[in-house]
Amino acid sequence: MRILMTGAAGGVGTLLRPRLAQEGRVLRLLDIVPVEPGRGEEAMTADVTDPDTMARAMDGVDAVLHLGGHSQEQPWADMLEVNINGTYVVLEAARKGGIRHVVLASSNHAAGFHRRTAEAPDYLFPRPDTFYGVSKVTLEALGSLYHDRYGLAVTCLRIGSCLQRPKEPRMLSTWLSPDDCARLVEASLAAEGFHVVWGISANTRRWWSLEEGHAIGYEPKDDAEVFADELIARHGEPDPGDLAHSLLGGAFCRPELDVDNLTARKR
Ligand code: 15L
């Protein structure tokens, strides 16, 4: 079994590499920056927006895990090229390469402008909080299209906060532990059909449903609550009146990411 992982040098890719390693499995690590392959790995330095290279990247591959792209807000032109066109190029190369299973890294920011509720349902209608969020909505739409039209099995992961450990109180709800992330990816790689799944651990304070995750066989084992005392002591309880805590997308919903402010920051 060979899995192509795009964006392998990024935060999530780096956490996943050792956790996805298995006897008889090869991880093909693809990134725009060089990655040093370890045991059971091979590496390709390539741009996900380049169709010829992506076609070559599919050679001998059984499944694709697409993590590549910007992971923070960027100007529209960058989002359009790297995240939106990049996802199209990956899916098109997967289709032509006869790949059956594709896992796409979406984000909670695809639905970031929804108000927080006790537990938002699966398949929550998109309400992106940024151009980044729009790119993830588009990723889900492309995944849906490639499933319905071409029969690929596609699972989109609306990832919360995938870090070694939660860094601030919001992440007591949104944390996806690295081990649970690997469990979720394993379940997604085996899933048939088309799914949109929230990417969180079994957090006591979670805001998102785990039902669709369970339906594809994801059994999270970690809970951010073990970090609660320490994080609340350092940062205080989240203030529900603060927009960063009342909306699902947190700080991504703040005016600092309005397009004019973003353009000014880039100058
Ligand atoms: C994301 O989608 C980002 O890529 C990541 O950097 C975090 O900000 C995360 O969401 C989050 O909401 O915590």
Coordinates of C-alpha atoms and ligand atoms in Angstrom, one line a residue:
M1 CA 0.0 0.0 0.0
R2 CA 1.4 3.4 -1.0
I3 CA -0.2 6.6 0.3
L4 CA 0.6 10.0 -1.3
M5 CA 0.6 12.7 1.4
T6 CA 0.7 16.2 0.1
G7 CA 1.8 19.0 2.4
A8 CA 4.0 16.5 4.2
A9 CA 6.3 19.2 5.6
G10 CA 3.4 21.0 7.3
G11 CA 2.3 20.8 10.9
V12 CA -0.3 18.0 10.5
G13 CA 1.9 16.1 8.0
T14 CA 4.8 16.1 10.4
L15 CA 2.7 14.8 13.3
L16 CA 1.1 12.1 11.1
R17 CA 4.2 10.7 9.5
P18 CA 5.4 8.4 12.4
R19 CA 1.8 7.6 13.3
L20 CA 0.8 6.4 9.8
A21 CA 4.0 4.2 9.4
Q22 CA 3.1 0.5 9.0
E23 CA 4.8 -2.6 7.9
G24 CA 4.2 -3.0 4.1
R25 CA 3.0 0.6 3.7
V26 CA 5.0 3.3 1.9
L27 CA 4.3 7.0 2.5
R28 CA 5.1 9.2 -0.5
L29 CA 5.8 12.6 1.0
L30 CA 5.1 15.5 -1.3
D31 CA 5.8 19.1 -0.5
I32 CA 7.0 22.3 -2.1
V33 CA 9.9 22.2 0.2
P34 CA 12.3 19.2 0.4
V35 CA 11.4 16.6 3.0
E36 CA 14.0 14.0 4.2
P37 CA 12.4 10.5 3.9
G38 CA 12.8 8.0 6.7
R39 CA 12.2 4.3 6.7
G40 CA 9.1 3.3 4.7
E41 CA 8.9 6.7 3.1
E42 CA 9.8 8.3 -0.2
A43 CA 9.9 12.0 -1.0
M44 CA 9.0 14.3 -3.9
T45 CA 9.5 18.0 -4.0
A46 CA 6.6 19.3 -6.1
D47 CA 3.9 21.9 -6.3
V48 CA 0.3 20.6 -6.0
T49 CA -0.8 23.1 -8.7
D50 CA 1.4 21.5 -11.4
P51 CA -0.7 18.9 -13.3
D52 CA 2.2 17.0 -14.9
T53 CA 4.1 16.5 -11.7
M54 CA 0.9 15.6 -9.8
A55 CA 0.1 13.0 -12.5
R56 CA 3.6 11.5 -11.9
A57 CA 3.0 11.7 -8.1
M58 CA 0.1 9.2 -8.5
D59 CA 2.2 6.5 -10.0
G60 CA 1.8 3.3 -7.9
V61 CA -0.3 5.1 -5.3
D62 CA -3.4 3.4 -3.7
A63 CA -4.7 6.4 -1.7
V64 CA -4.2 10.2 -1.4
L65 CA -4.1 12.3 1.8
H66 CA -4.3 15.9 0.6
L67 CA -3.0 18.2 3.4
G68 CA -1.2 20.7 1.0
G69 CA -2.1 24.4 0.8
H70 CA -2.1 27.5 3.0
S71 CA -3.2 26.8 6.5
Q72 CA -3.9 30.5 7.4
E73 CA -5.7 33.4 5.8
Q74 CA -4.0 34.7 2.6
P75 CA -5.0 37.1 -0.2
W76 CA -7.6 35.8 -2.6
A77 CA -5.2 35.2 -5.5
D78 CA -3.0 32.9 -3.3
M79 CA -6.0 31.0 -2.0
L80 CA -7.4 30.6 -5.5
E81 CA -4.2 29.2 -6.9
V82 CA -2.8 27.1 -4.1
N83 CA -5.8 25.9 -2.1
I84 CA -8.6 25.9 -4.7
N85 CA -6.8 25.1 -7.9
G86 CA -4.3 22.9 -6.0
T87 CA -7.2 20.7 -4.8
Y88 CA -8.7 20.5 -8.3
V89 CA -5.3 19.4 -9.7
V90 CA -4.8 16.8 -7.0
L91 CA -8.3 15.3 -7.5
E92 CA -8.0 15.4 -11.3
A93 CA -4.6 13.6 -11.1
A94 CA -6.2 11.1 -8.6
R95 CA -9.1 10.4 -11.0
K96 CA -6.8 10.0 -14.0
G97 CA -4.5 7.8 -11.9
G98 CA -7.4 5.5 -11.0
I99 CA -7.0 6.2 -7.2
R100 CA -10.0 4.9 -5.2
H101 CA -9.6 6.7 -1.8
V102 CA -8.9 10.3 -1.2
V103 CA -8.9 12.1 2.1
L104 CA -9.0 15.9 2.0
A105 CA -8.0 18.2 4.8
S106 CA -10.9 20.7 5.3
S107 CA -11.2 22.9 8.3
N108 CA -13.6 24.1 10.9
H109 CA -13.2 27.5 9.2
A110 CA -15.4 26.2 6.4
A111 CA -18.2 26.8 8.9
G112 CA -16.5 29.4 11.2
F113 CA -19.3 32.1 11.1
H114 CA -21.9 29.8 12.7
R115 CA -22.6 30.6 16.4
R116 CA -21.4 28.1 18.9
T117 CA -24.0 25.6 20.1
A118 CA -23.7 22.7 22.4
E119 CA -23.0 20.3 19.6
A120 CA -23.1 21.5 15.9
P121 CA -24.3 18.7 13.7
D122 CA -22.4 16.9 11.0
Y123 CA -22.7 18.4 7.5
L124 CA -23.3 21.8 9.0
F125 CA -24.0 24.1 6.1
P126 CA -20.9 26.1 5.0
R127 CA -20.4 29.5 6.6
P128 CA -16.8 30.3 5.9
D129 CA -15.0 32.9 8.1
T130 CA -12.2 33.8 5.7
F131 CA -11.0 33.2 2.1
Y132 CA -9.2 30.3 3.7
G133 CA -12.6 29.0 4.8
V134 CA -14.0 29.5 1.3
S135 CA -11.1 27.4 -0.1
K136 CA -12.1 24.6 2.3
V137 CA -15.8 24.8 1.3
T138 CA -14.6 24.6 -2.3
L139 CA -12.4 21.6 -1.4
E140 CA -15.5 19.8 0.1
A141 CA -17.5 20.7 -3.1
L142 CA -14.8 19.4 -5.3
G143 CA -14.6 16.2 -3.2
S144 CA -18.3 15.8 -3.5
L145 CA -18.2 16.3 -7.3
Y146 CA -15.4 13.7 -7.8
H147 CA -17.3 11.2 -5.7
D148 CA -20.6 11.6 -7.5
R149 CA -19.3 12.0 -11.0
Y150 CA -16.3 9.7 -10.9
G151 CA -16.9 7.3 -8.0
L152 CA -13.9 8.2 -5.9
A153 CA -14.3 7.5 -2.2
V154 CA -13.8 10.9 -0.6
T155 CA -13.7 11.9 3.1
C156 CA -13.3 15.6 4.0
L157 CA -12.0 16.3 7.5
R158 CA -13.2 19.5 9.1
I159 CA -10.1 19.7 11.3
G160 CA -10.3 21.6 14.6
S161 CA -6.9 22.4 16.1
C162 CA -4.4 19.6 15.4
L163 CA -1.4 20.3 17.6
Q164 CA 0.7 18.2 20.0
R165 CA -1.3 19.8 22.8
P166 CA -4.0 22.5 23.1
K167 CA -2.5 26.0 23.5
E168 CA -5.5 28.1 24.7
P169 CA -9.0 27.6 26.1
R170 CA -10.8 27.4 22.7
M171 CA -8.7 24.4 22.0
L172 CA -10.2 22.6 25.0
S173 CA -13.2 22.2 22.5
T174 CA -11.4 22.1 19.2
W175 CA -8.3 20.0 19.8
L176 CA -7.5 17.0 17.6
S177 CA -4.7 15.1 19.2
P178 CA -2.0 13.8 16.9
D179 CA -2.9 10.2 17.8
D180 CA -6.6 10.8 17.2
C181 CA -5.7 12.5 13.9
A182 CA -4.0 9.3 12.8
R183 CA -7.0 7.3 13.9
L184 CA -9.3 9.6 11.9
V185 CA -7.1 9.3 8.8
E186 CA -6.9 5.5 9.1
A187 CA -10.8 5.4 9.3
S188 CA -11.1 7.8 6.4
L189 CA -8.7 5.9 4.2
A190 CA -10.9 2.9 4.5
A191 CA -14.3 4.7 4.2
E192 CA -16.5 4.3 1.1
G193 CA -18.8 7.0 -0.2
F194 CA -18.5 10.7 0.5
H195 CA -18.2 12.1 4.0
V196 CA -17.6 15.3 5.8
V197 CA -16.4 14.6 9.3
W198 CA -15.4 16.9 12.2
G199 CA -11.8 16.4 13.1
I200 CA -11.7 16.6 16.9
S201 CA -10.8 14.4 19.8
A202 CA -13.3 13.1 22.4
N203 CA -13.1 16.5 24.1
T204 CA -15.5 16.9 27.1
R205 CA -16.1 20.5 25.9
R206 CA -16.5 19.7 22.2
W207 CA -18.9 21.8 20.1
W208 CA -19.0 19.4 17.2
S209 CA -20.7 16.1 16.6
L210 CA -18.6 12.9 16.5
E211 CA -21.5 10.9 15.0
E212 CA -20.3 10.9 11.4
G213 CA -16.8 10.1 12.6
H214 CA -18.1 7.1 14.5
A215 CA -20.1 6.0 11.4
I216 CA -16.8 5.6 9.5
G217 CA -15.1 3.8 12.4
Y218 CA -13.3 6.7 14.1
E219 CA -12.9 6.1 17.8
P220 CA -11.1 9.0 19.4
K221 CA -9.3 8.3 22.6
D222 CA -8.0 11.6 23.8
D223 CA -9.7 14.5 25.6
A224 CA -8.3 18.0 25.9
E225 CA -9.8 18.3 29.4
V226 CA -6.6 16.9 30.9
F227 CA -5.1 20.3 30.0
A228 CA -8.0 22.4 31.3
D229 CA -6.7 23.4 34.7
E230 CA -3.4 24.5 33.4
L231 CA -4.9 26.5 30.4
I232 CA -7.7 28.1 32.4
A233 CA -5.2 29.1 35.1
R234 CA -3.0 30.7 32.5
H235 CA -5.7 32.3 30.2
G236 CA -8.9 32.5 32.3
E237 CA -12.3 31.0 31.4
P238 CA -13.3 31.7 27.7
D239 CA -15.6 34.8 27.7
P240 CA -18.8 33.8 25.7
G241 CA -19.3 37.5 24.9
D242 CA -16.0 37.6 23.0
L243 CA -16.6 37.0 19.3
A244 CA -13.5 34.7 19.3
H245 CA -15.5 32.4 21.7
S246 CA -19.0 32.9 20.5
L247 CA -18.4 31.8 16.8
L248 CA -17.1 28.5 15.7
G249 CA -14.1 29.9 13.8
G250 CA -12.8 31.8 16.8
A251 CA -10.2 34.5 16.1
F252 CA -10.5 33.9 12.4
C253 CA -13.8 35.8 12.6
R254 CA -12.2 38.9 13.9
P255 CA -12.0 42.1 11.8
E256 CA -8.2 41.8 11.7
L257 CA -8.8 39.4 8.9
D258 CA -11.0 41.7 6.9
V259 CA -9.7 42.0 3.4
D260 CA -8.4 45.6 3.8
N261 CA -6.6 44.8 7.0
L262 CA -5.0 41.8 5.3
T263 CA -3.9 43.8 2.3
A264 CA -2.4 46.5 4.6
R265 CA -0.5 43.8 6.6
K266 CA 1.0 42.3 3.4
R267 CA 2.4 45.7 2.3
Ligands
15L1 C1 -7.1 25.8 10.9 O1 -7.7 25.4 10.0 C2 -5.7 26.3 10.8 O2 -5.0 25.7 9.7 C3 -4.9 26.1 12.1 O3 -3.7 26.9 11.9 C4 -5.7 26.5 13.3 O4 -5.8 27.9 13.3 C5 -7.0 25.8 13.3 O5 -7.7 25.9 12.1 C6 -7.9 26.3 14.5 O6 -9.1 26.7 14.3 O7 -7.5 26.2 15.6

